[in-house]
mmCIF file of C-alpha atoms and ligand atoms in Angstrom:
data_model
loop_
_atom_site.group_PDB
_atom_site.id
_atom_site.type_symbol
_atom_site.label_atom_id
_atom_site.label_comp_id
_atom_site.label_asym_id
_atom_site.label_seq_id
_atom_site.Cartn_x
_atom_site.Cartn_y
_atom_site.Cartn_z
ATOM 1 C CA MET A 26 68.182 47.214 51.359
ATOM 2 C CA ARG A 27 67.313 45.981 47.845
ATOM 3 C CA GLY A 28 69.363 43.485 45.886
ATOM 4 C CA SER A 29 71.421 40.416 46.684
ATOM 5 C CA ILE A 30 74.992 39.326 46.149
ATOM 6 C CA LEU A 31 75.740 36.417 43.852
ATOM 7 C CA PRO A 32 79.099 34.586 43.740
ATOM 8 C CA GLY A 33 81.639 36.948 42.204
ATOM 9 C CA GLY A 34 79.944 39.982 43.660
ATOM 10 C CA ILE A 35 77.272 40.353 40.945
ATOM 11 C CA ILE A 36 74.220 42.161 42.257
ATOM 12 C CA LYS A 37 70.764 40.804 41.561
ATOM 13 C CA ASN A 38 68.206 43.513 42.186
ATOM 14 C CA SER A 39 65.039 41.490 42.505
ATOM 15 C CA GLU A 40 65.425 40.474 46.147
ATOM 16 C CA THR A 41 65.189 42.439 49.345
ATOM 17 C CA GLN A 42 67.493 42.015 52.321
ATOM 18 C CA GLU A 43 66.256 43.367 55.588
ATOM 19 C CA PHE A 44 68.264 44.378 58.630
ATOM 20 C CA SER A 45 66.959 45.934 61.787
ATOM 21 C CA PHE A 46 68.905 48.115 64.200
ATOM 22 C CA ASP A 47 68.229 50.183 67.316
ATOM 23 C CA ARG A 48 68.180 53.372 65.257
ATOM 24 C CA VAL A 49 68.607 54.097 61.546
ATOM 25 C CA PHE A 50 69.780 57.550 60.415
ATOM 26 C CA HIS A 51 69.469 58.870 56.885
ATOM 27 C CA GLN A 52 71.888 61.119 55.033
ATOM 28 C CA ASN A 53 70.133 64.320 56.099
ATOM 29 C CA THR A 54 70.160 63.449 59.797
ATOM 30 C CA THR A 55 71.856 66.258 61.721
ATOM 31 C CA GLN A 56 74.885 65.756 63.954
ATOM 32 C CA GLU A 57 72.732 67.002 66.830
ATOM 33 C CA GLU A 58 70.182 64.204 66.273
ATOM 34 C CA ILE A 59 72.937 61.576 66.245
ATOM 35 C CA PHE A 60 74.440 63.003 69.422
ATOM 36 C CA GLU A 61 71.079 62.532 71.167
ATOM 37 C CA GLU A 62 71.839 58.779 70.991
ATOM 38 C CA LEU A 63 75.211 59.295 72.673
ATOM 39 C CA ALA A 64 74.457 61.908 75.298
ATOM 40 C CA HIS A 65 73.196 59.458 77.949
ATOM 41 C CA LEU A 66 76.365 57.361 77.519
ATOM 42 C CA ILE A 67 78.579 60.392 78.072
ATOM 43 C CA GLN A 68 76.556 61.089 81.204
ATOM 44 C CA SER A 69 77.261 57.485 82.318
ATOM 45 C CA ALA A 70 81.012 58.066 81.959
ATOM 46 C CA LEU A 71 80.707 61.013 84.348
ATOM 47 C CA ASP A 72 78.905 58.646 86.752
ATOM 48 C CA GLY A 73 81.818 56.156 86.709
ATOM 49 C CA TYR A 74 81.215 53.838 83.739
ATOM 50 C CA HIS A 75 83.550 52.917 80.876
ATOM 51 C CA VAL A 76 81.963 53.930 77.587
ATOM 52 C CA CYS A 77 83.109 53.085 74.072
ATOM 53 C CA VAL A 78 81.703 54.520 70.838
ATOM 54 C CA PHE A 79 82.830 53.149 67.454
ATOM 55 C CA ALA A 80 82.392 54.516 63.942
ATOM 56 C CA TYR A 81 82.527 51.581 61.492
ATOM 57 C CA GLY A 82 82.153 51.489 57.706
ATOM 58 C CA GLN A 83 83.914 51.459 54.387
ATOM 59 C CA THR A 84 86.218 54.247 53.278
ATOM 60 C CA SER A 85 84.425 57.519 52.529
ATOM 61 C CA SER A 86 81.175 56.437 54.155
ATOM 62 C CA GLY A 87 81.329 59.323 56.677
ATOM 63 C CA LYS A 88 82.992 57.926 59.847
ATOM 64 C CA THR A 89 85.343 60.869 60.380
ATOM 65 C CA TYR A 90 82.528 63.277 59.561
ATOM 66 C CA THR A 91 80.407 61.687 62.294
ATOM 67 C CA MET A 92 83.162 61.533 64.915
ATOM 68 C CA GLN A 93 85.122 64.683 64.164
ATOM 69 C CA GLY A 94 82.722 66.665 62.022
ATOM 70 C CA GLU A 95 83.495 70.073 60.599
ATOM 71 C CA PRO A 96 84.240 73.344 62.404
ATOM 72 C CA SER A 97 80.769 74.943 62.105
ATOM 73 C CA ARG A 98 78.500 74.577 65.142
ATOM 74 C CA GLU A 99 75.834 72.465 63.342
ATOM 75 C CA ARG A 100 78.405 70.166 61.737
ATOM 76 C CA GLU A 101 80.653 69.454 64.670
ATOM 77 C CA GLY A 102 80.889 65.746 65.365
ATOM 78 C CA MET A 103 80.519 63.377 68.299
ATOM 79 C CA ILE A 104 83.971 64.040 69.820
ATOM 80 C CA PRO A 105 83.650 67.837 70.194
ATOM 81 C CA ARG A 106 80.017 67.444 71.318
ATOM 82 C CA SER A 107 81.046 64.867 73.946
ATOM 83 C CA ILE A 108 83.789 67.201 75.169
ATOM 84 C CA LYS A 109 81.304 70.078 75.534
ATOM 85 C CA LEU A 110 78.773 67.924 77.378
ATOM 86 C CA ILE A 111 81.429 66.618 79.787
ATOM 87 C CA PHE A 112 82.542 70.126 80.719
ATOM 88 C CA GLU A 113 78.976 71.517 80.936
ATOM 89 C CA THR A 114 77.953 68.696 83.281
ATOM 90 C CA LYS A 115 81.171 69.079 85.268
ATOM 91 C CA LYS A 116 80.322 72.747 85.878
ATOM 92 C CA GLU A 117 76.783 71.904 87.040
ATOM 93 C CA MET A 118 78.003 69.132 89.342
ATOM 94 C CA GLU A 119 80.810 71.238 90.823
ATOM 95 C CA ALA A 120 78.119 73.626 92.073
ATOM 96 C CA LEU A 121 76.686 70.637 93.986
ATOM 97 C CA GLY A 122 79.978 69.779 95.682
ATOM 98 C CA TRP A 123 81.553 67.338 93.193
ATOM 99 C CA SER A 124 85.107 67.729 91.912
ATOM 100 C CA TYR A 125 86.649 66.320 88.725
ATOM 101 C CA ASP A 126 90.016 65.403 87.314
ATOM 102 C CA ILE A 127 89.802 65.098 83.505
ATOM 103 C CA ARG A 128 92.629 63.851 81.299
ATOM 104 C CA ALA A 129 92.855 62.757 77.677
ATOM 105 C CA SER A 130 94.967 60.774 75.238
ATOM 106 C CA PHE A 131 94.875 60.420 71.453
ATOM 107 C CA LEU A 132 96.424 57.478 69.647
ATOM 108 C CA GLU A 133 96.175 55.685 66.356
ATOM 109 C CA ILE A 134 96.803 52.117 65.281
ATOM 110 C CA TYR A 135 98.466 52.098 61.891
ATOM 111 C CA ASN A 136 99.689 48.849 60.316
ATOM 112 C CA GLU A 137 99.387 47.151 63.730
ATOM 113 C CA ASN A 138 101.595 49.795 65.417
ATOM 114 C CA VAL A 139 100.255 51.998 68.207
ATOM 115 C CA ARG A 140 101.293 55.645 67.822
ATOM 116 C CA ASP A 141 100.902 58.547 70.218
ATOM 117 C CA MET A 142 99.192 61.449 68.441
ATOM 118 C CA LEU A 143 100.270 63.957 71.100
ATOM 119 C CA ALA A 144 103.953 62.947 71.040
ATOM 120 C CA VAL A 145 106.584 65.011 69.232
ATOM 121 C CA ASP A 146 107.717 61.877 67.385
ATOM 122 C CA THR A 147 104.539 60.010 66.439
ATOM 123 C CA ARG A 148 106.500 57.322 64.550
ATOM 124 C CA ARG A 149 107.747 55.625 67.723
ATOM 125 C CA PRO A 150 105.511 52.550 68.232
ATOM 126 C CA LEU A 151 104.159 52.006 71.745
ATOM 127 C CA GLU A 152 103.486 48.763 73.605
ATOM 128 C CA ILE A 153 100.109 47.739 74.986
ATOM 129 C CA ARG A 154 100.269 46.095 78.416
ATOM 130 C CA PHE A 155 97.741 44.350 80.584
ATOM 131 C CA ASN A 156 97.708 45.094 84.305
ATOM 132 C CA GLU A 157 95.512 43.189 86.735
ATOM 133 C CA GLY A 158 93.115 45.741 88.166
ATOM 134 C CA ARG A 159 93.975 48.547 85.722
ATOM 135 C CA GLY A 160 93.140 46.704 82.524
ATOM 136 C CA THR A 161 95.001 47.516 79.313
ATOM 137 C CA THR A 162 97.336 50.494 79.302
ATOM 138 C CA VAL A 163 99.731 51.855 76.701
ATOM 139 C CA SER A 164 103.287 52.382 77.914
ATOM 140 C CA ASN A 165 104.638 55.951 77.560
ATOM 141 C CA LEU A 166 101.371 57.251 76.083
ATOM 142 C CA THR A 167 100.943 61.014 76.597
ATOM 143 C CA ILE A 168 97.935 61.607 78.862
ATOM 144 C CA VAL A 169 97.274 65.327 79.291
ATOM 145 C CA PRO A 170 95.335 66.940 82.130
ATOM 146 C CA VAL A 171 92.647 69.272 80.778
ATOM 147 C CA SER A 172 90.629 71.928 82.527
ATOM 148 C CA THR A 173 88.421 73.380 79.777
ATOM 149 C CA ALA A 174 86.500 72.098 76.748
ATOM 150 C CA GLU A 175 88.508 74.460 74.498
ATOM 151 C CA GLU A 176 91.825 73.038 75.723
ATOM 152 C CA LEU A 177 90.672 69.473 75.037
ATOM 153 C CA THR A 178 89.272 70.426 71.609
ATOM 154 C CA ASP A 179 92.662 71.960 70.705
ATOM 155 C CA TYR A 180 94.377 68.663 71.574
ATOM 156 C CA MET A 181 91.806 66.853 69.401
ATOM 157 C CA PHE A 182 92.691 69.039 66.393
ATOM 158 C CA LYS A 183 96.441 68.572 66.985
ATOM 159 C CA ALA A 184 95.951 64.801 67.065
ATOM 160 C CA GLN A 185 93.747 64.830 63.969
ATOM 161 C CA GLU A 186 96.386 66.702 61.941
ATOM 162 C CA LYS A 187 98.865 63.926 62.583
ATOM 163 C CA ARG A 188 96.616 61.036 61.567
ATOM 164 C CA SER A 189 98.016 58.871 58.803
ATOM 165 C CA ILE A 190 96.627 60.084 55.562
ATOM 166 C CA ALA A 191 97.003 58.203 52.306
ATOM 167 C CA VAL A 192 95.458 58.237 48.882
ATOM 168 C CA THR A 193 93.014 55.418 48.140
ATOM 169 C CA ASN A 194 90.727 54.645 45.275
ATOM 170 C CA PHE A 195 87.713 55.867 47.226
ATOM 171 C CA ASN A 196 88.726 58.866 49.301
ATOM 172 C CA GLU A 197 91.530 61.230 48.401
ATOM 173 C CA HIS A 198 92.271 61.978 52.030
ATOM 174 C CA SER A 199 91.348 58.664 53.453
ATOM 175 C CA SER A 200 92.393 57.811 56.979
ATOM 176 C CA ARG A 201 94.155 54.470 56.995
ATOM 177 C CA SER A 202 94.421 54.100 60.739
ATOM 178 C CA HIS A 203 92.119 53.452 63.667
ATOM 179 C CA ALA A 204 92.003 56.600 65.825
ATOM 180 C CA VAL A 205 91.168 56.351 69.519
ATOM 181 C CA ALA A 206 90.380 59.497 71.520
ATOM 182 C CA LYS A 207 90.091 58.613 75.202
ATOM 183 C CA ILE A 208 88.821 60.893 77.954
ATOM 184 C CA TYR A 209 89.505 59.737 81.524
ATOM 185 C CA ILE A 210 87.150 61.108 84.183
ATOM 186 C CA GLU A 211 87.806 60.930 87.909
ATOM 187 C CA ALA A 212 84.811 62.250 89.852
ATOM 188 C CA ARG A 213 84.936 62.820 93.625
ATOM 189 C CA TYR A 214 82.096 63.400 96.026
ATOM 190 C CA LYS A 215 82.849 63.379 99.765
ATOM 191 C CA ASP A 216 84.691 60.084 100.404
ATOM 192 C CA GLU A 217 83.733 58.435 97.098
ATOM 193 C CA ILE A 218 85.722 58.397 93.844
ATOM 194 C CA PHE A 219 84.218 57.282 90.508
ATOM 195 C CA TYR A 220 86.504 56.321 87.614
ATOM 196 C CA GLY A 221 84.801 56.652 84.227
ATOM 197 C CA SER A 222 86.128 56.932 80.685
ATOM 198 C CA VAL A 223 84.939 57.596 77.159
ATOM 199 C CA SER A 224 86.751 56.010 74.194
ATOM 200 C CA LEU A 225 85.707 57.462 70.843
ATOM 201 C CA VAL A 226 86.994 55.232 68.071
ATOM 202 C CA ASP A 227 87.129 56.262 64.409
ATOM 203 C CA LEU A 228 87.913 52.950 62.710
ATOM 204 C CA ALA A 229 89.854 52.727 59.460
ATOM 205 C CA GLY A 230 87.851 52.010 56.293
ATOM 206 C CA SER A 231 86.557 48.443 56.010
ATOM 207 C CA GLU A 232 86.725 48.039 52.227
ATOM 208 C CA SER A 233 87.614 44.718 50.693
ATOM 209 C CA ALA A 234 91.283 44.106 49.817
ATOM 210 C CA LYS A 235 90.447 43.558 46.153
ATOM 211 C CA PHE A 236 89.855 47.328 45.780
ATOM 212 C CA ALA A 237 93.240 48.295 47.143
ATOM 213 C CA ASN A 238 96.179 49.050 44.863
ATOM 214 C CA SER A 239 99.417 47.159 45.550
ATOM 215 C CA GLU A 240 100.970 49.892 47.727
ATOM 216 C CA ARG A 241 97.929 49.954 49.939
ATOM 217 C CA LEU A 242 97.492 46.192 50.134
ATOM 218 C CA THR A 243 99.452 45.722 53.386
ATOM 219 C CA GLU A 244 97.543 48.564 55.027
ATOM 220 C CA THR A 245 94.220 47.171 53.839
ATOM 221 C CA LYS A 246 95.085 43.636 54.988
ATOM 222 C CA ASN A 247 96.053 44.947 58.450
ATOM 223 C CA ILE A 248 92.875 47.030 58.662
ATOM 224 C CA ASN A 249 90.691 44.102 57.638
ATOM 225 C CA LYS A 250 92.506 41.731 59.995
ATOM 226 C CA SER A 251 91.864 43.985 62.971
ATOM 227 C CA LEU A 252 88.236 44.587 61.978
ATOM 228 C CA SER A 253 87.598 40.872 61.591
ATOM 229 C CA CYS A 254 89.263 40.344 65.002
ATOM 230 C CA LEU A 255 86.839 42.920 66.384
ATOM 231 C CA GLY A 256 83.980 40.884 64.877
ATOM 232 C CA ASN A 257 85.407 37.646 66.347
ATOM 233 C CA VAL A 258 85.730 39.215 69.788
ATOM 234 C CA MET A 259 82.129 40.417 69.587
ATOM 235 C CA LEU A 260 80.978 36.946 68.534
ATOM 236 C CA ALA A 261 82.948 35.238 71.318
ATOM 237 C CA LEU A 262 81.470 37.692 73.857
ATOM 238 C CA HIS A 263 78.001 36.984 72.504
ATOM 239 C CA LYS A 264 78.525 33.216 72.837
ATOM 240 C CA LYS A 265 80.038 33.756 76.302
ATOM 241 C CA GLU A 266 83.052 31.680 75.246
ATOM 242 C CA SER A 267 85.723 30.919 77.847
ATOM 243 C CA HIS A 268 88.463 32.358 75.590
ATOM 244 C CA ILE A 269 87.875 35.783 74.051
ATOM 245 C CA PRO A 270 90.573 36.460 71.403
ATOM 246 C CA PHE A 271 91.365 40.031 72.510
ATOM 247 C CA ARG A 272 95.075 39.628 71.787
ATOM 248 C CA ASP A 273 94.630 38.709 68.110
ATOM 249 C CA SER A 274 94.915 42.371 67.084
ATOM 250 C CA LYS A 275 96.209 45.616 68.595
ATOM 251 C CA LEU A 276 92.751 47.154 68.269
ATOM 252 C CA THR A 277 90.957 44.485 70.305
ATOM 253 C CA TYR A 278 93.822 44.191 72.816
ATOM 254 C CA LEU A 279 93.750 47.947 73.390
ATOM 255 C CA LEU A 280 89.969 47.953 73.784
ATOM 256 C CA GLN A 281 89.883 44.850 75.993
ATOM 257 C CA SER A 282 88.763 46.848 79.056
ATOM 258 C CA SER A 283 86.153 48.692 77.004
ATOM 259 C CA LEU A 284 84.711 45.557 75.405
ATOM 260 C CA GLY A 285 85.271 42.843 77.962
ATOM 261 C CA GLY A 286 82.326 42.938 80.248
ATOM 262 C CA ASN A 287 82.426 46.156 82.193
ATOM 263 C CA SER A 288 81.424 48.824 79.705
ATOM 264 C CA LYS A 289 78.692 50.496 77.704
ATOM 265 C CA CYS A 290 79.307 50.304 73.961
ATOM 266 C CA LEU A 291 77.687 51.899 70.943
ATOM 267 C CA MET A 292 78.600 51.271 67.310
ATOM 268 C CA ILE A 293 77.598 53.650 64.528
ATOM 269 C CA VAL A 294 77.767 51.768 61.234
ATOM 270 C CA HIS A 295 78.098 53.870 58.097
ATOM 271 C CA ILE A 296 77.087 52.866 54.600
ATOM 272 C CA SER A 297 77.519 54.779 51.382
ATOM 273 C CA PRO A 298 74.338 55.569 49.390
ATOM 274 C CA THR A 299 75.885 54.675 45.991
ATOM 275 C CA GLN A 300 75.106 51.491 44.036
ATOM 276 C CA ASP A 301 78.865 50.866 43.462
ATOM 277 C CA CYS A 302 79.267 50.345 47.187
ATOM 278 C CA PHE A 303 76.412 47.832 47.492
ATOM 279 C CA ASN A 304 78.561 44.784 48.321
ATOM 280 C CA GLU A 305 80.571 46.713 50.932
ATOM 281 C CA SER A 306 77.348 48.071 52.408
ATOM 282 C CA ILE A 307 75.935 44.560 52.759
ATOM 283 C CA ASN A 308 79.176 43.450 54.472
ATOM 284 C CA SER A 309 78.969 46.391 56.883
ATOM 285 C CA LEU A 310 75.322 45.653 57.675
ATOM 286 C CA ARG A 311 76.141 41.986 58.328
ATOM 287 C CA PHE A 312 78.945 43.052 60.662
ATOM 288 C CA ALA A 313 76.535 45.397 62.449
ATOM 289 C CA ASN A 314 73.992 42.580 62.768
ATOM 290 C CA GLN A 315 76.619 40.421 64.468
ATOM 291 C CA VAL A 316 77.700 43.210 66.813
ATOM 292 C CA LYS A 317 74.103 44.034 67.726
ATOM 293 C CA THR A 318 73.624 40.632 69.376
ATOM 294 C CA VAL A 319 76.357 41.267 71.975
ATOM 295 C CA LYS A 320 75.136 42.110 75.447
ATOM 296 C CA LEU A 321 77.782 43.688 77.673
ATOM 297 C CA ALA A 322 77.490 43.924 81.428
ATOM 298 C CA SER A 323 78.487 47.223 83.003
ATOM 299 C CA SER A 324 79.040 48.440 86.528
ATOM 300 C CA LYS A 325 80.161 51.647 88.156
ATOM 301 C CA ASN A 326 83.862 51.925 89.005
ATOM 302 C CA ARG A 327 83.534 53.301 92.519
ATOM 303 C CA VAL A 328 86.048 53.457 95.353
ATOM 304 C CA VAL A 329 85.209 54.594 98.887
ATOM 305 C CA LYS A 330 88.150 56.169 100.748
HETATM 306 N N1 ATP B 921 76.429 63.355 56.658
HETATM 307 C C1 ATP B 921 77.292 64.048 55.900
HETATM 308 N N2 ATP B 921 77.006 65.295 55.504
HETATM 309 C C2 ATP B 921 77.872 65.994 54.734
HETATM 310 N N3 ATP B 921 79.050 65.525 54.291
HETATM 311 C C3 ATP B 921 79.387 64.291 54.644
HETATM 312 C C4 ATP B 921 78.534 63.481 55.473
HETATM 313 N N4 ATP B 921 79.149 62.283 55.656
HETATM 314 C C5 ATP B 921 80.306 62.351 54.983
HETATM 315 N N5 ATP B 921 80.455 63.545 54.372
HETATM 316 C C6 ATP B 921 81.597 63.951 53.511
HETATM 317 O O1 ATP B 921 82.006 62.790 52.757
HETATM 318 C C7 ATP B 921 83.435 62.731 52.654
HETATM 319 C C8 ATP B 921 83.958 61.390 53.210
HETATM 320 O O2 ATP B 921 83.621 61.328 54.583
HETATM 321 P P1 ATP B 921 84.657 60.850 55.706
HETATM 322 O O3 ATP B 921 86.032 61.353 55.445
HETATM 323 O O4 ATP B 921 84.029 61.183 57.008
HETATM 324 O O5 ATP B 921 84.626 59.289 55.430
HETATM 325 P P2 ATP B 921 85.352 58.138 56.275
HETATM 326 O O6 ATP B 921 84.388 57.022 56.380
HETATM 327 O O7 ATP B 921 85.904 58.697 57.545
HETATM 328 O O8 ATP B 921 86.528 57.708 55.320
HETATM 329 P P3 ATP B 921 87.916 56.997 55.733
HETATM 330 O O9 ATP B 921 87.656 55.583 56.074
HETATM 331 O O10 ATP B 921 88.712 57.115 54.506
HETATM 332 O O11 ATP B 921 88.466 57.761 56.891
HETATM 333 C C9 ATP B 921 83.974 63.937 53.417
HETATM 334 O O12 ATP B 921 84.241 64.957 52.500
HETATM 335 C C10 ATP B 921 82.820 64.330 54.341
HETATM 336 O O13 ATP B 921 82.851 65.715 54.651
#
């Protein structure tokens, strides 16, 4: 990335800043190519691992496009592709004697309130609880059993329609909430049960508060607080600190089980190609650099009956 930031956000174009990541996608990369990075993780969830995929980046940088996509086959995003892969693999494995119980929930965190996207009244905030052995759960969250990919995709669209939408300076239909689609997979083979899950997280835009108008300031502050908590949790995990500040935000508290040791995580960081967004892009790349250093341990969640 060319340019550097001077105090006050002035960009000096003569210097080069370099970042390196596991994979870098350009703006013409297809959804199918991006999903190739995810497919093995989805497979892991079917084998009994907890998997978490984040889309991070400033407003309008393409997070929802990546996760949700658009209805056409080529443009469908990571969530519908994950759903299809889960049900295709389930069918193959059932022929080999496995059986599956698949359920799903959709929630959003808006202004530090957790809301159930499948509930009739989505305004009712829900509580996050921590149970020894079960990890974090959300009280009264609707978790629906699903038996086909189409059924689960329909729930995804219903949940998406209800997401908090507000007007911002950058994106007319910007999503101002973190959206978490979670698929719970219980796989049985003979006397063994494997408990896996996939959390697909479309984070709210990470733009700096100075761009927000006064109405949106509280939203933006809450979004930035939870994203910086996510960064702090990642840093504390990286340093193997004795206290990991999961409870500093609803987002990190909710994802405690997915981040805290026993999971496979992937973050897709989005940046906008325009010069106006340079400072935000640098911030996103720095965040990604910090996250990249975190090494999580993961193990299969297996019970023998
Ligand atoms: N790779 C892409 N190809 C085609 N269109 C794209 C691509 N990425 C983003 N877009 C388009 O750019 C616009 C903004 O993208 P999107 O809504 O996904 O951004 P976002 O990061 O989710 O924003 P917000 O934080 O406000 O939710 C949308 O109209 C989307 O269709």
